[in-house]
Amino acid sequence: MNRSKFLLIIVIVAIVAVFIGFDGHKLLTLENLQGHQGALAQWIDQNLLLAVAGYAGIYVVVTALSLPGATIMTLAGGAFFGNLYGLAAVSIASTVGASLAFLVARFLMRDTLRKRYAETVAKMDRGISKDGAFYLATLRLVPVFPFFLINLAMGLTAMKLRTYALVSWAAMLPGTFVFVNAGTQLGQIESTADIVSADLLLSFALLGLFPLIAKFVVGLIRRRKVYAGWQKPESFDYNLLVIGGGSAGLVSAYIASAVKAKVALIEKHKMGGDCLNTGCVPSKALIRSAKAADTMRHANRYGLESVPVKGSFKNIMNRVQEVIAKVEPHDSPERYRKLGVDCISGEASFVSPWELEVRHNDGRTERLTARSIIVATGGKPAMPPIPGLAEMEPLNSDNLWELQEQPERLLVLGGGPIGSELAHAFARLGSQVIQVEMGDRLLAKEDSDVSELVKAQFESDGIDLRLEHAAREFAIEEGEKVVYCEHKGERVRIAFDQVLVAVGRAPNTKGLGLEKIGIETLRNGTVPVEDDMSLRYPNVFACGDVAGPYQFTHAAAHQAWYAAVNGLFGQFKRFRVDYRVMPWVTFTSPEVARVGLSEAEAKEQGVAYEITRYGLDDLDRAIAEGEDYGFIKILTVPGKDKILGVVVAGSHAGEILSEFTLAMKHGLGLNKILGTIHPYPTWNESAKYAAGEWKRAHAPEGILKLLEKLHDWRRGKGQAHEQNVKK
Ligand SMILES: Cc1cc2nc3c(=O)[nH]c(=O)nc-3n(C[C@H](O)[C@H](O)[C@H](O)COP(=O)(O)OP(=O)(O)OC[C@H]3O[C@@H](n4cnc5c(N)ncnc54)[C@H](O)[C@@H]3O)c2cc1C
């Protein structure tokens, strides 16, 4: 740190120390103000200019050093000097003070930040140069954050001092007036009757109403600003247009039709999207065949004869298609048309925030308008740019389902949920699976004890697990496909027959024309949604995989509700999406199901927690089924039964989890689960036993000791004991 910065810090610390040392923070209170008002009034009358200057000077220091008391000072301005002088003194002093704080923050911190977080600062600066003045005005008008924080934060940006001072002055003026005006009334309170005087009530009503009015005005300006340059159609073809007929789009359209809105659903490929055609449904069908194979292989565990798994891969894949066909009517255009949805086969792209161009699958194009539009275009498997990978004709979750021959040696790239589910299924179906993962464990979003359990099962099922292996290059050597991985500084060669890539998913935004309406995607490819699921425009929404942050069918459906309801009724009320209780399941064996915080997340976020564990090897039903492995781990608030998070790793984990999800959603603690009758012997009894473990750990020891004594006494044991001793 250079000398001048160091000196400035010393000066600031010294002034703050003097302020606190002389109880400055205690002086700046409402009671103190009222107490001294009478005494000061006379002196102020005689020395008005000096008083105003002195007051403004103190105000500048308080604001510049971010000391507490600016609000009281503003009220005092009104109380001592009246509306005119008070407003002038406060508005000038607050602007000068805020500008000084802004400069101090900039001088002390900006260079350091710029060096350390160059990219973030550059991005922030671009935003500030585009919309900075508007954001600042919004923050000043609608005081969501304390002003001193705004002063400091803005100092770290590239905003010009002149812009900052001018915008701050103008945008603080209405609020300053409201507070100064309220201050003028303080001196009027002499009796309780004055408290209900019309002037006083009006002043304080203004204080309360001001943020609401300011918010409304800011919203209005923002809407105008964002739609500037666009011509809104006078009438619309639809109330809602939905792009994409996957989980998110289907639910959006369903909700709109249920409330009798005119809605069209535009799908360029197959209704049902990923979940039905290439995701949840086919993968779970394949996993079921794999489970059957595992049971056959280990039938001796159930007193039967283990048999080698023989069968046709083609038949397995045919069954997968049959399952899709059986589920398909739930998502079919016929069903949705019956519900009143116009199902359109084609590809949509934006023309304006209210208009889409649809290229029909038969080649026609047409333009459709709607009051609101929902983007629900999902995602596709991401392909990492590894040299030689494309030449391997890699499998992914999109094209896997057309496979007719089972790969003998299958290389699976990726140790996340999709890679792990598919690796395990293929291993159980008899492929020799090599699973390559860059990180040091599988399912990295879960706690390490969960990863360990899954790893142990994978290895016992014959998966050649290569953790901390980063695939660097693919090649064909003497007719054999190989990958070279980097593993702890060494180059490792792995041969395989086919590679399945499962290293994440990329949102579908290409060809949507988002750039035409000024919507930029985020770094991870998703679109930037607000918490009402809207995009840049209050009438354009996104939900599902294209919006993130979750990539689950149920998350897509959850978001879709918010997008559809806000899209149809947002003018009256907007609902903010709530992700607090979001469960998910990875369908490996053991299954892994989670809701709320993991232990690692709790630590990272500094959330205090207690752990309760219950081993599923203790559960009668699990023992009867020969699936007595895994555990339930519950995080609770220390000393309370309030659930912060649960992970279940074991058979039927997904089903067991639902009870905890319900409890978390509706604020039920472990005592309530413990007090609920669970039929014997079910998997869900484990939830009750886990709650029982928590109860045991929190048993009231003192009361139990007293009870023990009471029981001893009631059995006459104390007396008998004494008599025995006498004998
Ligand atoms: C192998 C695998 C297994 C999975 N298992 C599970 C699971 O067990 N549980 C779970 O909850 N989730 C699972 N998922 C995730 C789940 O499938 C997705 O989260 C879900 O499908 C997302 O729904 P969506 O509506 O956002 O997107 P999608 O289902 O991808 O639907 C988007 C639709 O938009 C269409 N589209 C795109 N662009 C346009 C355009 N310009 N015009 C018209 N139409 C367009 C696409 O054709 C597509 O049909 C799995 C995913 C995979 C890949």
Tab-separated table of N, CA, C and O and ligand atoms in Angstrom, residues 243-249 266-270 272-275 278-280 283-284 346-348 376-379 397 401 418 421-422 505 508 512 543-546 551-554 556 587, ligand 1:
chain	number	residue	atom	x	y	z
A	243	ILE	N	-41.939	-20.958	-26.796
A	243	ILE	CA	-40.985	-21.581	-27.732
A	243	ILE	C	-40.379	-22.795	-27.055
A	243	ILE	O	-39.648	-22.663	-26.065
A	244	GLY	N	-40.665	-23.981	-27.581
A	244	GLY	CA	-40.089	-25.203	-27.026
A	244	GLY	C	-41.140	-26.041	-26.330
A	244	GLY	O	-41.816	-25.563	-25.417
A	245	GLY	N	-41.253	-27.288	-26.767
A	245	GLY	CA	-42.290	-28.174	-26.210
A	245	GLY	C	-41.712	-29.224	-25.285
A	245	GLY	O	-42.177	-30.360	-25.263
A	246	GLY	N	-40.662	-28.855	-24.505
A	246	GLY	CA	-40.144	-29.761	-23.473
A	246	GLY	C	-40.885	-29.537	-22.167
A	246	GLY	O	-41.962	-28.920	-22.151
A	247	SER	N	-40.293	-30.020	-21.077
A	247	SER	CA	-40.978	-29.940	-19.770
A	247	SER	C	-41.408	-28.507	-19.456
A	247	SER	O	-42.550	-28.271	-19.041
A	248	ALA	N	-40.508	-27.539	-19.657
A	248	ALA	CA	-40.812	-26.154	-19.291
A	248	ALA	C	-41.918	-25.586	-20.178
A	248	ALA	O	-42.865	-24.961	-19.688
A	249	GLY	N	-41.804	-25.823	-21.488
A	249	GLY	CA	-42.782	-25.275	-22.428
A	249	GLY	C	-44.150	-25.905	-22.249
A	249	GLY	O	-45.181	-25.213	-22.284
A	266	ILE	N	-44.689	-23.697	-29.754
A	266	ILE	CA	-43.946	-23.926	-30.999
A	266	ILE	C	-42.796	-24.881	-30.715
A	266	ILE	O	-41.927	-24.583	-29.874
A	267	GLU	N	-42.787	-26.023	-31.369
A	267	GLU	CA	-41.732	-27.024	-31.131
A	267	GLU	C	-41.131	-27.405	-32.476
A	267	GLU	O	-41.833	-27.771	-33.408
A	268	LYS	N	-39.796	-27.343	-32.555
A	268	LYS	CA	-39.166	-27.601	-33.855
A	268	LYS	C	-38.870	-29.080	-34.076
A	268	LYS	O	-38.652	-29.520	-35.189
A	269	HIS	N	-38.867	-29.855	-32.986
A	269	HIS	CA	-38.474	-31.257	-33.134
A	269	HIS	C	-39.582	-32.148	-32.599
A	269	HIS	O	-40.605	-32.313	-33.248
A	270	LYS	N	-39.388	-32.683	-31.373
A	270	LYS	CA	-40.407	-33.595	-30.844
A	270	LYS	C	-40.993	-33.035	-29.570
A	270	LYS	O	-40.246	-32.608	-28.685
A	272	GLY	N	-42.312	-33.006	-25.920
A	272	GLY	CA	-41.771	-33.774	-24.786
A	272	GLY	C	-40.318	-33.420	-24.531
A	272	GLY	O	-39.805	-33.666	-23.444
A	273	GLY	N	-39.651	-32.875	-25.570
A	273	GLY	CA	-38.269	-32.418	-25.399
A	273	GLY	C	-37.329	-33.502	-24.927
A	273	GLY	O	-37.532	-34.692	-25.202
A	274	ASP	N	-36.309	-33.076	-24.213
A	274	ASP	CA	-35.263	-33.991	-23.758
A	274	ASP	C	-35.785	-35.037	-22.805
A	274	ASP	O	-35.422	-36.205	-22.890
A	275	CYS	N	-36.580	-34.611	-21.856
A	275	CYS	CA	-36.969	-35.519	-20.788
A	275	CYS	C	-37.620	-36.774	-21.360
A	275	CYS	O	-37.219	-37.893	-21.048
A	278	THR	N	-34.940	-38.084	-24.937
A	278	THR	CA	-33.512	-38.424	-24.835
A	278	THR	C	-32.969	-38.329	-23.414
A	278	THR	O	-31.766	-38.481	-23.211
A	279	GLY	N	-33.820	-38.026	-22.451
A	279	GLY	CA	-33.314	-37.772	-21.099
A	279	GLY	C	-33.864	-38.721	-20.055
A	279	GLY	O	-33.585	-39.929	-20.050
A	280	CYS	N	-34.703	-38.156	-19.182
A	280	CYS	CA	-35.180	-38.913	-18.014
A	280	CYS	C	-35.801	-40.254	-18.389
A	280	CYS	O	-35.451	-41.301	-17.814
A	283	SER	N	-33.429	-42.915	-20.128
A	283	SER	CA	-32.340	-43.320	-19.221
A	283	SER	C	-32.888	-44.184	-18.094
A	283	SER	O	-32.262	-45.169	-17.698
A	284	LYS	N	-34.081	-43.844	-17.601
A	284	LYS	CA	-34.624	-44.659	-16.503
A	284	LYS	C	-35.067	-46.031	-17.004
A	284	LYS	O	-34.969	-47.031	-16.280
A	346	GLY	N	-42.453	-26.143	-35.762
A	346	GLY	CA	-41.595	-25.201	-36.467
A	346	GLY	C	-40.572	-24.601	-35.529
A	346	GLY	O	-40.576	-24.883	-34.331
A	347	GLU	N	-39.712	-23.772	-36.133
A	347	GLU	CA	-38.639	-23.155	-35.350
A	347	GLU	C	-38.939	-21.663	-35.200
A	347	GLU	O	-39.236	-20.991	-36.192
A	348	ALA	N	-38.843	-21.178	-33.982
A	348	ALA	CA	-39.218	-19.779	-33.745
A	348	ALA	C	-37.993	-18.922	-33.483
A	348	ALA	O	-37.009	-19.383	-32.906
A	376	ALA	N	-38.405	-21.467	-23.854
A	376	ALA	CA	-38.220	-22.729	-23.114
A	376	ALA	C	-37.529	-23.723	-24.041
A	376	ALA	O	-38.033	-24.816	-24.300
A	377	THR	N	-36.366	-23.314	-24.543
A	377	THR	CA	-35.716	-24.074	-25.614
A	377	THR	C	-34.721	-25.121	-25.118
A	377	THR	O	-34.054	-25.776	-25.920
A	378	GLY	N	-34.586	-25.263	-23.807
A	378	GLY	CA	-33.795	-26.360	-23.253
A	378	GLY	C	-32.311	-26.287	-23.561
A	378	GLY	O	-31.740	-25.204	-23.735
A	379	GLY	N	-31.700	-27.459	-23.626
A	379	GLY	CA	-30.255	-27.510	-23.872
A	379	GLY	C	-29.888	-28.752	-24.670
A	379	GLY	O	-30.750	-29.549	-25.029
A	397	SER	N	-26.058	-37.993	-24.945
A	397	SER	CA	-27.409	-38.361	-24.508
A	397	SER	C	-28.445	-38.130	-25.606
A	397	SER	O	-29.569	-38.610	-25.489
A	401	TRP	N	-29.634	-43.197	-27.981
A	401	TRP	CA	-30.831	-44.040	-27.997
A	401	TRP	C	-31.063	-44.716	-29.335
A	401	TRP	O	-31.947	-45.549	-29.472
A	418	ILE	N	-25.396	-37.498	-15.145
A	418	ILE	CA	-25.755	-38.205	-16.386
A	418	ILE	C	-24.677	-39.234	-16.730
A	418	ILE	O	-24.978	-40.403	-17.014
A	421	GLU	N	-24.973	-42.169	-14.192
A	421	GLU	CA	-26.144	-43.044	-14.405
A	421	GLU	C	-25.900	-43.970	-15.596
A	421	GLU	O	-26.131	-45.179	-15.531
A	422	LEU	N	-25.415	-43.386	-16.698
A	422	LEU	CA	-25.255	-44.182	-17.918
A	422	LEU	C	-24.082	-45.156	-17.798
A	422	LEU	O	-24.164	-46.304	-18.255
A	505	ARG	N	-24.186	-29.690	-20.114
A	505	ARG	CA	-25.153	-29.377	-21.160
A	505	ARG	C	-25.071	-27.908	-21.533
A	505	ARG	O	-24.809	-27.056	-20.699
A	508	ASN	N	-29.811	-24.071	-25.363
A	508	ASN	CA	-30.150	-23.810	-26.770
A	508	ASN	C	-30.557	-22.357	-26.947
A	508	ASN	O	-31.693	-21.982	-26.647
A	512	LEU	N	-32.252	-18.162	-32.108
A	512	LEU	CA	-33.475	-17.635	-31.488
A	512	LEU	C	-33.647	-16.138	-31.748
A	512	LEU	O	-34.687	-15.572	-31.439
A	543	CYS	N	-37.623	-20.212	-19.052
A	543	CYS	CA	-37.659	-21.209	-17.983
A	543	CYS	C	-37.055	-22.511	-18.488
A	543	CYS	O	-36.894	-22.706	-19.690
A	544	GLY	N	-36.704	-23.373	-17.550
A	544	GLY	CA	-36.111	-24.663	-17.907
A	544	GLY	C	-34.605	-24.576	-18.079
A	544	GLY	O	-33.965	-23.625	-17.615
A	545	ASP	N	-34.044	-25.554	-18.778
A	545	ASP	CA	-32.580	-25.657	-18.906
A	545	ASP	C	-31.958	-24.413	-19.531
A	545	ASP	O	-30.807	-24.086	-19.243
A	546	VAL	N	-32.690	-23.719	-20.391
A	546	VAL	CA	-32.123	-22.543	-21.049
A	546	VAL	C	-31.900	-21.402	-20.043
A	546	VAL	O	-31.067	-20.531	-20.250
A	551	GLN	N	-30.956	-28.155	-13.799
A	551	GLN	CA	-31.287	-28.840	-15.045
A	551	GLN	C	-32.067	-30.108	-14.721
A	551	GLN	O	-31.556	-31.227	-14.835
A	552	PHE	N	-33.278	-29.894	-14.251
A	552	PHE	CA	-34.160	-31.011	-13.918
A	552	PHE	C	-35.536	-30.709	-14.496
A	552	PHE	O	-35.938	-29.547	-14.578
A	553	THR	N	-36.248	-31.805	-14.767
A	553	THR	CA	-37.597	-31.637	-15.287
A	553	THR	C	-38.495	-30.910	-14.288
A	553	THR	O	-39.259	-30.011	-14.657
A	554	HIS	N	-38.377	-31.290	-13.014
A	554	HIS	CA	-39.260	-30.666	-12.023
A	554	HIS	C	-38.883	-29.198	-11.788
A	554	HIS	O	-39.745	-28.393	-11.456
A	556	ALA	N	-37.740	-27.271	-14.187
A	556	ALA	CA	-38.300	-26.610	-15.375
A	556	ALA	C	-39.792	-26.352	-15.168
A	556	ALA	O	-40.299	-25.260	-15.449
A	587	PHE	N	-29.914	-41.321	-10.381
A	587	PHE	CA	-30.423	-42.693	-10.363
A	587	PHE	C	-29.331	-43.733	-10.594
A	587	PHE	O	-29.469	-44.617	-11.437
B	1	LIG	C1	-29.693	-38.458	-20.012
B	1	LIG	C2	-30.500	-37.469	-19.210
B	1	LIG	C3	-31.171	-37.901	-18.092
B	1	LIG	C4	-31.921	-37.016	-17.346
B	1	LIG	N1	-32.579	-37.471	-16.250
B	1	LIG	C5	-33.316	-36.626	-15.512
B	1	LIG	C6	-34.045	-37.088	-14.392
B	1	LIG	O1	-33.994	-38.263	-14.062
B	1	LIG	N2	-34.785	-36.214	-13.697
B	1	LIG	C7	-34.838	-34.875	-14.046
B	1	LIG	O2	-35.527	-34.122	-13.376
B	1	LIG	N3	-34.173	-34.417	-15.115
B	1	LIG	C8	-33.414	-35.249	-15.842
B	1	LIG	N4	-32.755	-34.774	-16.953
B	1	LIG	C9	-32.841	-33.336	-17.266
B	1	LIG	C10	-34.142	-33.008	-17.989
B	1	LIG	O3	-34.284	-33.822	-19.105
B	1	LIG	C11	-34.132	-31.543	-18.387
B	1	LIG	O4	-33.863	-30.750	-17.270
B	1	LIG	C12	-35.478	-31.117	-18.938
B	1	LIG	O5	-35.800	-31.885	-20.070
B	1	LIG	C13	-35.441	-29.637	-19.327
B	1	LIG	O6	-36.633	-29.276	-19.934
B	1	LIG	P1	-36.728	-27.993	-20.887
B	1	LIG	O7	-38.153	-27.837	-21.221
B	1	LIG	O8	-36.009	-26.876	-20.288
B	1	LIG	O9	-35.884	-28.377	-22.159
B	1	LIG	P2	-36.073	-29.515	-23.257
B	1	LIG	O10	-36.722	-30.711	-22.696
B	1	LIG	O11	-34.731	-29.679	-23.858
B	1	LIG	O12	-37.079	-28.888	-24.308
B	1	LIG	C14	-36.721	-27.822	-25.139
B	1	LIG	C15	-37.440	-27.975	-26.442
B	1	LIG	O13	-37.307	-26.770	-27.183
B	1	LIG	C16	-37.204	-27.082	-28.560
B	1	LIG	N5	-36.598	-25.942	-29.236
B	1	LIG	C17	-35.346	-25.451	-29.091
B	1	LIG	N6	-35.176	-24.343	-29.835
B	1	LIG	C18	-36.343	-24.126	-30.468
B	1	LIG	C19	-36.800	-23.130	-31.366
B	1	LIG	N7	-36.021	-22.139	-31.775
B	1	LIG	N8	-38.069	-23.208	-31.821
B	1	LIG	C20	-38.883	-24.201	-31.416
B	1	LIG	N9	-38.501	-25.160	-30.584
B	1	LIG	C21	-37.260	-25.132	-30.101
B	1	LIG	C22	-36.339	-28.347	-28.552
B	1	LIG	O14	-36.528	-29.087	-29.727
B	1	LIG	C23	-36.868	-29.078	-27.312
B	1	LIG	O15	-37.870	-29.991	-27.624
B	1	LIG	C24	-32.005	-35.659	-17.725
B	1	LIG	C25	-31.339	-35.213	-18.876
B	1	LIG	C26	-30.605	-36.103	-19.609
B	1	LIG	C27	-29.913	-35.622	-20.837
